[in-house]
Short mmCIF file of C-alpha atoms and ligand atoms in Angstrom, two decimals:
data_model
loop_
_atom_site.label_atom_id
_atom_site.label_comp_id
_atom_site.label_asym_id
_atom_site.label_seq_id
_atom_site.Cartn_x
_atom_site.Cartn_y
_atom_site.Cartn_z
CA MET A 1 -6.95 -93.25 74.10
CA ASN A 2 -6.29 -93.81 77.78
CA SER A 3 -8.22 -92.62 80.81
CA TYR A 4 -5.48 -90.12 81.74
CA GLU A 5 -5.93 -87.94 78.68
CA GLY A 6 -7.12 -84.42 79.52
CA LYS A 7 -7.01 -85.18 83.27
CA LEU A 8 -4.92 -83.37 85.88
CA PHE A 9 -1.72 -84.35 87.68
CA HIS A 10 0.15 -82.97 90.68
CA VAL A 11 3.76 -83.69 91.67
CA VAL A 12 5.07 -83.19 95.22
CA THR A 13 8.86 -82.96 95.49
CA TYR A 14 11.15 -83.39 98.49
CA GLY A 15 14.94 -83.32 98.67
CA CYS A 16 17.80 -82.03 96.57
CA GLN A 17 18.13 -80.44 93.12
CA MET A 18 18.47 -83.93 91.68
CA ASN A 19 14.91 -84.66 92.79
CA VAL A 20 13.67 -81.26 91.65
CA HIS A 21 15.01 -82.08 88.20
CA GLU A 22 13.62 -85.60 88.26
CA SER A 23 10.21 -84.12 89.01
CA GLU A 24 10.64 -81.99 85.88
CA LYS A 25 11.17 -85.23 83.97
CA ILE A 26 8.10 -86.79 85.65
CA ARG A 27 6.00 -83.79 84.58
CA GLY A 28 7.29 -84.31 81.04
CA ILE A 29 6.28 -87.98 81.13
CA LEU A 30 2.79 -87.18 82.44
CA SER A 31 2.29 -84.54 79.76
CA THR A 32 3.08 -87.10 77.06
CA LEU A 33 0.04 -89.02 78.37
CA GLY A 34 -2.05 -85.96 77.52
CA MET A 35 -2.33 -84.86 81.14
CA LEU A 36 -2.26 -81.28 82.44
CA GLU A 37 -0.69 -79.98 85.63
CA THR A 38 -2.66 -78.58 88.55
CA GLU A 39 -1.48 -76.70 91.62
CA ASP A 40 -4.38 -78.17 93.58
CA ILE A 41 -3.63 -81.67 94.81
CA ASN A 42 -7.37 -82.27 95.44
CA GLN A 43 -8.19 -81.80 91.77
CA ALA A 44 -5.55 -84.23 90.52
CA LYS A 45 -6.24 -87.69 89.14
CA VAL A 46 -2.57 -88.68 89.30
CA ILE A 47 -0.55 -87.61 92.34
CA VAL A 48 3.18 -88.32 92.41
CA PHE A 49 5.31 -88.07 95.56
CA ASN A 50 8.97 -87.79 94.68
CA THR A 51 10.57 -88.54 98.04
CA CYS A 52 13.82 -87.97 99.93
CA CYS A 53 15.35 -89.84 102.88
CA ILE A 54 18.51 -87.84 103.56
CA ARG A 55 17.39 -87.10 107.13
CA GLU A 56 14.58 -88.34 109.34
CA GLY A 57 12.70 -85.04 109.03
CA ALA A 58 12.51 -85.31 105.24
CA GLU A 59 11.11 -88.82 105.52
CA ASP A 60 8.55 -87.90 108.18
CA ARG A 61 7.31 -84.98 106.11
CA ALA A 62 6.79 -87.09 103.01
CA TYR A 63 5.19 -89.95 104.93
CA ASN A 64 2.73 -87.70 106.76
CA ASN A 65 1.69 -85.97 103.56
CA ILE A 66 1.17 -89.25 101.73
CA ILE A 67 -0.89 -90.77 104.53
CA ALA A 68 -3.06 -87.64 104.59
CA LEU A 69 -4.33 -88.68 101.15
CA LYS A 70 -5.81 -91.94 102.39
CA LYS A 71 -9.24 -90.43 102.90
CA ALA A 72 -9.32 -88.69 99.50
CA LYS A 73 -8.41 -91.99 97.85
CA SER A 74 -11.17 -93.87 99.68
CA ILE A 75 -13.74 -91.27 98.56
CA ASP A 76 -12.47 -91.30 94.98
CA PRO A 77 -10.73 -94.62 94.20
CA SER A 78 -10.08 -93.53 90.60
CA LYS A 79 -7.22 -91.33 91.86
CA VAL A 80 -3.82 -92.86 91.12
CA ILE A 81 -1.17 -92.36 93.79
CA VAL A 82 2.48 -92.89 92.91
CA ILE A 83 5.54 -92.85 95.17
CA CYS A 84 9.04 -92.67 93.72
CA GLY A 85 12.42 -91.30 94.76
CA CYS A 86 14.92 -92.18 97.44
CA MET A 87 12.49 -93.27 100.17
CA SER A 88 11.01 -96.03 98.02
CA GLN A 89 14.49 -97.32 97.18
CA GLN A 90 15.44 -97.80 100.85
CA LYS A 91 15.82 -101.41 101.95
CA LYS A 92 15.61 -100.86 105.71
CA GLY A 93 14.05 -97.47 106.34
CA LYS A 94 11.90 -96.21 109.19
CA TYR A 95 8.81 -96.73 107.05
CA ASN A 96 8.06 -99.80 105.00
CA LEU A 97 6.04 -98.06 102.30
CA LYS A 98 4.80 -101.28 100.71
CA THR A 99 3.05 -102.50 103.85
CA LYS A 100 2.31 -99.21 105.60
CA LEU A 101 0.67 -97.51 102.62
CA PRO A 102 -1.53 -100.14 100.92
CA PHE A 103 -3.66 -97.46 99.23
CA VAL A 104 -0.69 -96.32 97.13
CA ASP A 105 -1.04 -97.71 93.59
CA ILE A 106 2.45 -97.49 92.12
CA ILE A 107 5.81 -97.54 93.91
CA LEU A 108 8.96 -97.01 91.84
CA GLY A 109 12.60 -96.79 92.94
CA THR A 110 15.21 -94.29 91.81
CA HIS A 111 16.39 -96.17 88.71
CA ASN A 112 13.21 -96.37 86.68
CA ILE A 113 11.17 -93.19 86.59
CA ASN A 114 11.32 -93.37 82.81
CA SER A 115 9.08 -96.45 82.94
CA LEU A 116 6.38 -94.43 84.75
CA LYS A 117 4.36 -93.99 81.56
CA GLU A 118 4.29 -97.71 80.83
CA HIS A 119 3.33 -98.49 84.43
CA LEU A 120 0.53 -95.94 84.44
CA LEU A 121 -0.87 -97.42 81.22
CA ASN A 122 -0.69 -100.94 82.65
CA PHE A 123 -2.33 -99.82 85.85
CA ASP A 124 -5.10 -98.21 83.84
CA LYS A 125 -5.91 -101.61 82.31
CA SER A 126 -5.47 -103.94 85.27
CA HIS A 127 -5.86 -101.79 88.41
CA VAL A 128 -3.35 -104.10 90.03
CA ARG A 129 -0.80 -102.45 92.34
CA ILE A 130 2.65 -102.05 90.77
CA ILE A 131 5.92 -102.12 92.71
CA GLU A 132 9.16 -101.90 90.73
CA ILE A 133 12.36 -101.25 92.65
CA LEU A 134 15.48 -102.09 90.65
CA ASP A 135 19.04 -102.38 91.98
CA SER A 136 20.47 -100.35 89.11
CA ALA A 137 19.34 -98.59 85.96
CA THR A 138 18.68 -100.92 83.05
CA SER A 139 18.32 -98.16 80.47
CA SER A 140 19.27 -94.53 80.05
CA MET A 141 17.80 -92.14 82.62
CA ASP A 142 17.14 -89.60 79.86
CA THR A 143 13.45 -88.98 79.23
CA GLU A 144 11.58 -88.00 76.09
CA LYS A 145 10.42 -84.70 77.54
CA CYS A 146 11.14 -82.52 80.55
CA ILE A 147 8.99 -79.63 81.77
CA ARG A 148 11.14 -77.09 83.57
CA ASP A 149 9.59 -74.62 86.00
CA ASP A 150 12.39 -72.10 86.06
CA LYS A 151 12.87 -70.09 82.89
CA VAL A 152 16.32 -68.71 83.75
CA ASN A 153 18.19 -71.62 85.29
CA ALA A 154 18.02 -75.15 83.88
CA TYR A 155 19.21 -78.30 85.64
CA VAL A 156 21.08 -80.88 83.57
CA ASN A 157 22.18 -84.26 84.93
CA ILE A 158 25.76 -85.22 84.19
CA ILE A 159 26.35 -88.12 86.60
CA TYR A 160 23.99 -90.36 88.56
CA GLY A 161 24.70 -92.21 91.81
CA CYS A 162 27.56 -91.94 94.30
CA ASP A 163 30.51 -94.20 95.14
CA LYS A 164 31.84 -92.18 98.06
CA PHE A 165 30.07 -93.87 100.97
CA CYS A 166 30.43 -91.15 103.58
CA THR A 167 29.58 -93.03 106.79
CA TYR A 168 26.50 -90.89 107.60
CA CYS A 169 24.97 -90.84 104.15
CA ILE A 170 22.12 -92.86 102.65
CA VAL A 171 22.58 -91.57 99.08
CA PRO A 172 24.96 -94.32 97.78
CA HIS A 173 22.50 -96.89 99.17
CA VAL A 174 19.51 -95.45 97.35
CA ARG A 175 21.04 -93.95 94.20
CA GLY A 176 23.42 -96.76 93.28
CA ARG A 177 26.86 -96.59 91.65
CA GLU A 178 28.26 -93.65 89.70
CA LYS A 179 27.19 -93.50 86.09
CA SER A 180 28.27 -90.63 83.84
CA ARG A 181 26.26 -89.44 80.87
CA ASP A 182 27.90 -89.23 77.47
CA PRO A 183 29.54 -85.79 77.03
CA LYS A 184 27.96 -85.44 73.56
CA ASP A 185 24.45 -85.94 74.97
CA ILE A 186 25.14 -83.33 77.65
CA TYR A 187 26.51 -80.92 75.02
CA LYS A 188 23.42 -81.37 72.87
CA GLU A 189 21.08 -80.77 75.79
CA VAL A 190 22.93 -77.66 77.00
CA LYS A 191 23.16 -76.23 73.47
CA ASP A 192 19.41 -76.62 73.00
CA LEU A 193 18.63 -75.04 76.39
CA VAL A 194 20.86 -72.06 75.68
CA GLN A 195 20.33 -71.47 71.98
CA ASN A 196 16.70 -72.54 71.49
CA GLN A 197 15.14 -72.07 74.91
CA GLY A 198 16.99 -68.97 76.12
CA TYR A 199 18.33 -70.31 79.42
CA LYS A 200 20.94 -68.08 81.09
CA TYR A 201 22.24 -70.45 83.74
CA ILE A 202 22.84 -74.15 83.30
CA THR A 203 23.37 -76.06 86.55
CA LEU A 204 25.09 -79.39 86.02
CA LEU A 205 23.96 -81.95 88.56
CA GLY A 206 25.61 -84.90 90.24
CA GLN A 207 26.06 -86.12 93.83
CA ASN A 208 29.75 -85.68 93.16
CA VAL A 209 30.38 -83.87 89.87
CA ASN A 210 34.14 -84.24 90.27
CA SER A 211 33.79 -87.99 89.77
CA TYR A 212 32.43 -87.31 86.31
CA GLY A 213 33.95 -89.45 83.55
CA LYS A 214 35.80 -91.98 85.68
CA ASP A 215 33.48 -94.67 84.30
CA LEU A 216 33.61 -93.43 80.69
CA LYS A 217 35.72 -95.15 78.03
CA ASP A 218 37.65 -91.98 77.15
CA LYS A 219 37.79 -90.85 80.82
CA THR A 220 36.71 -87.26 80.02
CA SER A 221 37.31 -85.41 83.29
CA PHE A 222 34.84 -82.94 84.79
CA ALA A 223 37.17 -80.01 84.05
CA GLU A 224 37.38 -81.20 80.42
CA LEU A 225 33.60 -81.47 80.23
CA LEU A 226 33.32 -77.88 81.48
CA SER A 227 35.77 -76.58 78.83
CA TYR A 228 33.86 -78.51 76.17
CA LEU A 229 30.50 -77.03 77.25
CA CYS A 230 31.98 -73.51 77.36
CA LYS A 231 32.52 -73.80 73.61
CA ILE A 232 28.76 -73.55 73.09
CA GLU A 233 28.02 -70.12 71.68
CA GLY A 234 25.67 -67.84 73.59
CA ASP A 235 25.26 -65.51 76.54
CA PHE A 236 25.04 -68.03 79.38
CA LYS A 237 26.86 -69.33 82.44
CA ILE A 238 27.45 -72.74 83.95
CA LYS A 239 27.06 -73.69 87.60
CA PHE A 240 27.48 -77.17 89.03
CA MET A 241 26.78 -79.13 92.17
CA THR A 242 27.94 -80.87 94.20
CA SER A 243 31.73 -80.76 94.28
CA HIS A 244 33.64 -83.06 96.60
CA PRO A 245 36.80 -81.55 98.13
CA MET A 246 38.67 -84.83 97.72
CA ASP A 247 38.61 -84.75 93.90
CA PHE A 248 38.59 -80.99 93.44
CA GLY A 249 41.95 -80.65 91.72
CA ASP A 250 44.05 -77.85 90.23
CA ASP A 251 42.47 -78.54 86.82
CA MET A 252 39.17 -77.31 88.32
CA ILE A 253 40.74 -74.14 89.68
CA LYS A 254 42.31 -73.48 86.30
CA VAL A 255 39.07 -73.95 84.37
CA MET A 256 37.15 -71.74 86.82
CA LYS A 257 39.79 -69.05 86.43
CA THR A 258 40.06 -69.13 82.65
CA GLU A 259 36.55 -69.85 81.35
CA SER A 260 34.37 -66.75 81.59
CA LYS A 261 31.23 -68.84 81.10
CA ILE A 262 31.73 -70.58 84.43
CA ALA A 263 29.85 -68.84 87.23
CA LYS A 264 31.95 -67.37 90.01
CA PHE A 265 30.26 -69.53 92.57
CA LEU A 266 31.15 -72.79 94.27
CA HIS A 267 29.28 -75.00 96.70
CA LEU A 268 31.99 -77.01 98.43
CA PRO A 269 30.62 -79.02 101.35
CA VAL A 270 33.12 -79.32 104.18
CA GLN A 271 30.81 -81.14 106.66
CA SER A 272 33.10 -80.49 109.68
CA GLY A 273 36.04 -78.33 110.71
CA SER A 274 37.65 -81.24 112.56
CA SER A 275 39.96 -83.57 110.65
CA LYS A 276 39.25 -86.27 113.22
CA VAL A 277 35.52 -86.08 112.50
CA LEU A 278 36.17 -85.94 108.74
CA ALA A 279 38.13 -89.19 108.95
CA ARG A 280 35.27 -90.89 110.79
CA MET A 281 32.90 -89.52 108.17
CA ASN A 282 35.06 -91.21 105.50
CA ARG A 283 35.41 -87.91 103.63
CA HIS A 284 38.97 -88.67 102.39
CA TYR A 285 40.37 -85.18 103.08
CA ASP A 286 41.48 -83.21 106.09
CA ILE A 287 41.04 -79.54 106.94
CA LYS A 288 44.52 -78.68 105.69
CA HIS A 289 43.62 -80.02 102.24
CA TYR A 290 40.26 -78.24 102.27
CA MET A 291 41.79 -74.89 103.26
CA LYS A 292 44.41 -75.24 100.54
CA ILE A 293 41.64 -75.47 97.92
CA ILE A 294 39.83 -72.45 99.39
CA LYS A 295 43.02 -70.38 99.41
CA LYS A 296 43.91 -71.26 95.81
CA LEU A 297 40.36 -70.58 94.67
CA LYS A 298 40.15 -67.18 96.32
CA ARG A 299 43.46 -66.24 94.72
CA ALA A 300 42.56 -67.54 91.24
CA VAL A 301 38.94 -66.40 91.13
CA PRO A 302 38.55 -63.02 92.86
CA ASN A 303 34.98 -62.23 93.98
CA ILE A 304 34.09 -65.93 94.08
CA SER A 305 31.01 -66.71 96.14
CA LEU A 306 31.31 -69.78 98.36
CA SER A 307 28.79 -71.95 100.13
CA THR A 308 29.01 -75.15 102.13
CA ASP A 309 27.18 -77.90 104.02
CA ILE A 310 27.90 -78.70 107.67
CA ILE A 311 26.75 -81.59 109.82
CA VAL A 312 26.76 -80.92 113.57
CA GLY A 313 26.49 -83.58 116.22
CA PHE A 314 28.10 -86.36 114.19
CA PRO A 315 28.83 -89.32 116.55
CA GLY A 316 31.81 -88.55 118.77
CA GLU A 317 31.86 -84.80 117.96
CA THR A 318 33.36 -83.12 121.04
CA ASP A 319 33.17 -79.44 121.97
CA LYS A 320 36.69 -79.14 120.63
CA ASP A 321 35.68 -80.62 117.24
CA TYR A 322 32.66 -78.36 117.09
CA ASN A 323 34.75 -75.29 117.91
CA GLN A 324 37.02 -76.18 115.01
CA THR A 325 33.97 -75.97 112.73
CA ILE A 326 33.17 -72.54 114.19
CA LYS A 327 36.77 -71.49 113.59
CA LEU A 328 36.55 -72.65 109.99
CA LEU A 329 33.41 -70.55 109.35
CA ASN A 330 35.20 -67.50 110.76
CA LYS A 331 38.14 -68.17 108.49
CA VAL A 332 36.47 -69.01 105.18
CA LYS A 333 33.56 -66.55 105.51
CA TYR A 334 31.08 -68.36 103.31
CA ASP A 335 28.29 -66.46 101.63
CA GLN A 336 25.91 -69.23 102.63
CA VAL A 337 26.00 -72.20 104.99
CA PHE A 338 23.55 -75.11 105.07
CA ALA A 339 23.83 -76.68 108.52
CA PHE A 340 22.15 -79.93 109.52
CA MET A 341 21.90 -81.90 112.72
CA TYR A 342 23.25 -85.39 112.20
CA SER A 343 20.40 -87.81 111.57
CA LYS A 344 20.88 -91.57 111.99
CA ARG A 345 20.23 -93.45 108.75
CA THR A 346 19.59 -97.17 109.09
CA GLY A 347 22.04 -99.20 107.04
CA THR A 348 24.87 -96.64 107.19
CA PRO A 349 27.99 -97.27 109.35
CA ALA A 350 27.63 -94.12 111.48
CA ALA A 351 24.19 -95.26 112.67
CA GLU A 352 26.02 -98.09 114.48
CA PHE A 353 28.63 -95.83 116.12
CA THR A 354 28.19 -96.05 119.88
CA ASP A 355 29.10 -92.43 120.69
CA GLN A 356 25.90 -90.79 119.39
CA ILE A 357 25.27 -87.20 120.48
CA GLU A 358 22.10 -86.20 122.31
CA ASP A 359 19.49 -84.18 120.44
CA ASP A 360 19.59 -81.15 122.74
CA ILE A 361 23.36 -80.82 122.26
CA LYS A 362 22.89 -81.03 118.48
CA ASN A 363 20.20 -78.39 118.74
CA THR A 364 22.32 -75.98 120.75
CA ARG A 365 25.26 -76.48 118.41
CA VAL A 366 23.33 -75.94 115.19
CA ASN A 367 21.60 -72.82 116.53
CA ARG A 368 24.85 -71.26 117.72
CA LEU A 369 26.45 -72.02 114.37
CA LEU A 370 23.61 -70.47 112.40
CA ARG A 371 23.64 -67.36 114.63
CA LEU A 372 27.34 -66.93 114.01
CA GLN A 373 26.93 -67.41 110.26
CA LYS A 374 24.23 -64.74 110.20
CA ILE A 375 26.68 -62.27 111.75
CA ILE A 376 29.41 -63.29 109.28
CA GLN A 377 27.04 -62.86 106.34
CA LYS A 378 25.90 -59.43 107.53
CA ASP A 379 29.49 -58.34 107.90
CA GLN A 380 30.41 -59.78 104.50
CA ILE A 381 28.29 -57.18 102.74
CA LYS A 382 31.17 -54.70 103.08
CA LYS A 383 33.30 -56.68 100.67
CA TYR A 384 30.99 -55.77 97.75
CA PHE A 385 31.71 -52.03 97.93
CA ASN A 386 33.40 -50.57 94.85
CA LYS A 387 33.65 -53.98 93.20
CA THR A 388 32.26 -54.94 89.82
CA TYR A 389 30.22 -58.09 89.28
CA ASP A 390 29.00 -59.77 86.15
CA CYS A 391 25.26 -59.91 86.86
CA LEU A 392 22.10 -61.19 85.28
CA ILE A 393 19.82 -58.18 84.92
CA GLN A 394 16.29 -58.86 86.13
CA GLN A 395 13.36 -56.99 87.58
CA VAL A 396 12.47 -57.42 91.25
CA ASN A 397 9.40 -55.58 92.63
CA GLY A 398 9.40 -53.24 89.66
CA VAL A 399 13.06 -52.23 90.05
CA ALA A 400 16.01 -53.31 87.89
CA VAL A 401 18.35 -55.59 89.80
CA GLY A 402 21.66 -57.23 88.93
CA ILE A 403 21.97 -60.71 90.38
CA THR A 404 25.49 -61.98 90.99
CA ASP A 405 26.50 -65.61 90.35
CA GLY A 406 26.22 -66.15 94.11
CA GLY A 407 22.63 -64.85 94.10
CA LYS A 408 23.27 -61.45 95.70
CA GLU A 409 20.98 -58.65 94.51
CA ILE A 410 22.38 -55.26 93.48
CA TYR A 411 19.69 -52.61 92.92
CA ILE A 412 20.22 -50.39 89.88
CA PRO A 413 18.27 -47.17 90.48
CA ASN A 414 17.01 -45.20 87.48
CA TYR A 415 17.67 -48.03 85.07
CA ARG A 416 14.91 -49.10 82.70
CA TYR A 417 14.59 -52.84 82.52
CA ASP A 418 13.38 -53.96 79.10
CA ASN A 419 12.27 -57.48 80.02
CA GLN A 420 15.22 -59.16 78.35
CA ASN A 421 17.50 -61.53 80.20
CA TYR A 422 21.13 -60.51 79.75
CA PHE A 423 24.39 -60.29 81.65
CA ALA A 424 26.02 -56.93 82.36
CA LYS A 425 28.78 -55.66 84.62
CA VAL A 426 27.44 -53.83 87.66
CA LYS A 427 29.61 -51.75 89.97
CA VAL A 428 28.46 -51.44 93.59
CA ASP A 429 28.52 -47.79 94.63
CA SER A 430 26.50 -47.77 97.82
CA ILE A 431 25.46 -49.99 100.70
CA ARG A 432 22.52 -48.88 102.80
CA ASN A 433 20.56 -50.96 105.34
CA HIS A 434 22.41 -54.05 104.15
CA LYS A 435 21.18 -53.48 100.59
CA LEU A 436 23.52 -53.02 97.65
CA SER A 437 23.05 -50.47 94.86
CA GLY A 438 25.14 -49.92 91.80
CA VAL A 439 25.42 -48.84 88.20
CA ILE A 440 25.84 -50.75 84.98
CA VAL A 441 29.37 -50.18 83.71
CA SER A 442 29.17 -52.17 80.48
N1 LIG B 501 26.56 -85.20 97.41
C1 LIG B 501 26.55 -84.04 98.13
C2 LIG B 501 25.30 -83.79 98.94
C3 LIG B 501 24.58 -84.90 99.57
S1 LIG B 501 23.25 -84.62 100.62
C4 LIG B 501 27.81 -83.99 98.94
O1 LIG B 501 28.58 -84.89 98.97
O2 LIG B 501 28.05 -83.00 99.58
C5 LIG B 501 23.33 -82.94 101.11
C6 LIG B 501 23.86 -82.72 102.48
O3 LIG B 501 23.07 -83.36 103.45
C7 LIG B 501 25.25 -83.25 102.73
O4 LIG B 501 26.24 -82.43 102.22
C8 LIG B 501 25.28 -83.34 104.23
O5 LIG B 501 25.72 -82.15 104.81
C9 LIG B 501 23.82 -83.58 104.61
N2 LIG B 501 23.59 -84.94 105.10
C10 LIG B 501 23.77 -86.10 104.45
N3 LIG B 501 23.46 -87.15 105.24
C11 LIG B 501 23.10 -86.63 106.44
C12 LIG B 501 22.69 -87.20 107.68
N4 LIG B 501 22.61 -88.50 107.87
N5 LIG B 501 22.39 -86.34 108.70
C13 LIG B 501 22.46 -85.00 108.54
N6 LIG B 501 22.85 -84.43 107.40
C14 LIG B 501 23.16 -85.21 106.35
FE1 LIG B 502 26.49 -88.70 100.41
FE2 LIG B 502 29.10 -88.43 100.61
FE3 LIG B 502 28.01 -89.29 98.31
FE4 LIG B 502 27.68 -86.78 99.07
S1 LIG B 502 29.64 -87.75 98.54
S2 LIG B 502 26.11 -88.15 98.30
S3 LIG B 502 27.54 -86.91 101.27
S4 LIG B 502 28.03 -90.36 100.26
FE1 LIG B 503 17.31 -86.76 99.29
FE2 LIG B 503 17.79 -88.55 97.52
FE3 LIG B 503 18.56 -86.09 97.09
S1 LIG B 503 17.96 -88.84 99.68
S2 LIG B 503 18.94 -85.33 99.14
S3 LIG B 503 16.50 -86.77 97.26
S4 LIG B 503 19.59 -87.93 96.44
#
């Protein structure tokens, strides 16, 4: 018996899918202590902040929300406050969590969330503050249990860490070196999710999934892993993120073309349309290489949905560089673009570059880019007409809807949805007010 049993916990998550999935693992760990989840942070005995430090805004948000709990903790000292994730792993961040937040009870880095249970039990006995920030993982990152929120799409880690060291990015500094999971463990996990838990989409996660296997004895490549996972029987599809254009080879295009279980969707961050900027970002590809991949993909996988990440206002970005990014968006016509203003991260090379761009220029550039992308996206709707998409059939606001691999909704009028999750081919037969409608053709 421990004092956590039957009590409530609340997890606050910031950052990328990797963190979302790690929070699912944290919820699993807390449930093995006999705890129950609450939506209300004020009711919780254990509060976990799973943090992100990719940009200053993410850090500020987390910090302000943690500090807001100071009063609640002073009123009820039996509350246990935990911080984990990328912010706690930072060596030289804006906030020194250890000294600035003395009321926080447990601080863990990114390599040891699976020791959370042990730390909570120790804290329960001693009430002595625990700080454990390791330089690398000492054991497997797999946890005993994982409580997933989403019942349709399940995240599965395939590789941890990043060795790419893009000059703007904090991730390699807080997530450590690349470490691939054993393909057999991944296979087992995916098989269970699909065959026993009914998941329809499996999203494989890694900071750079294309680096998968380089550190394994048998050097299984990412494309090989995908083919292997497609052998699992069942009505499901595989997505993955994030792909790095540098290692996205022809083997990937081939597997995306031939395996029907791979979703027709790809998130391929370009970051900038200027090869000069890309070189300074240490991205290891130029725009010519990137466009070659896009061209081959569009040819091999018709109807593919594409998305990307862009950083505007990287040090030294001129109007000419920025206009090349605009040109690229007009050319590729992504279905979705995530655009960010460059944010200086202490400890990364770009933070030391002397040609930093002023905030108001970054602001103007990002807004103009997003406005343009909105127009492109609106115009893109035309391309769906008369085409057939393999969709997951769901119900949205009482109406049957087919959802494409890229997340586009196609309304299916007069179709009775029977509450089952299944894939079916939907042909778009009308577009009205930017909404798609269609019929099931198989
Ligand atoms: N591993 C992935 C994603 C990493 S973080 C990849 O390589 O693409 C997600 C996105 O955040 C990045 O693609 C990048 O566009 C953005 N990002 C990373 N560091 C940033 C910084 N310092 N300032 C602004 N955006 C940043
Ligand atoms: Fe960051 Fe680059 Fe690694 Fe992505 S590939 S996590 S942007 S260093
Ligand atoms: Fe943020 Fe860490 Fe992900 S810095 S974006 S939570 S890897």
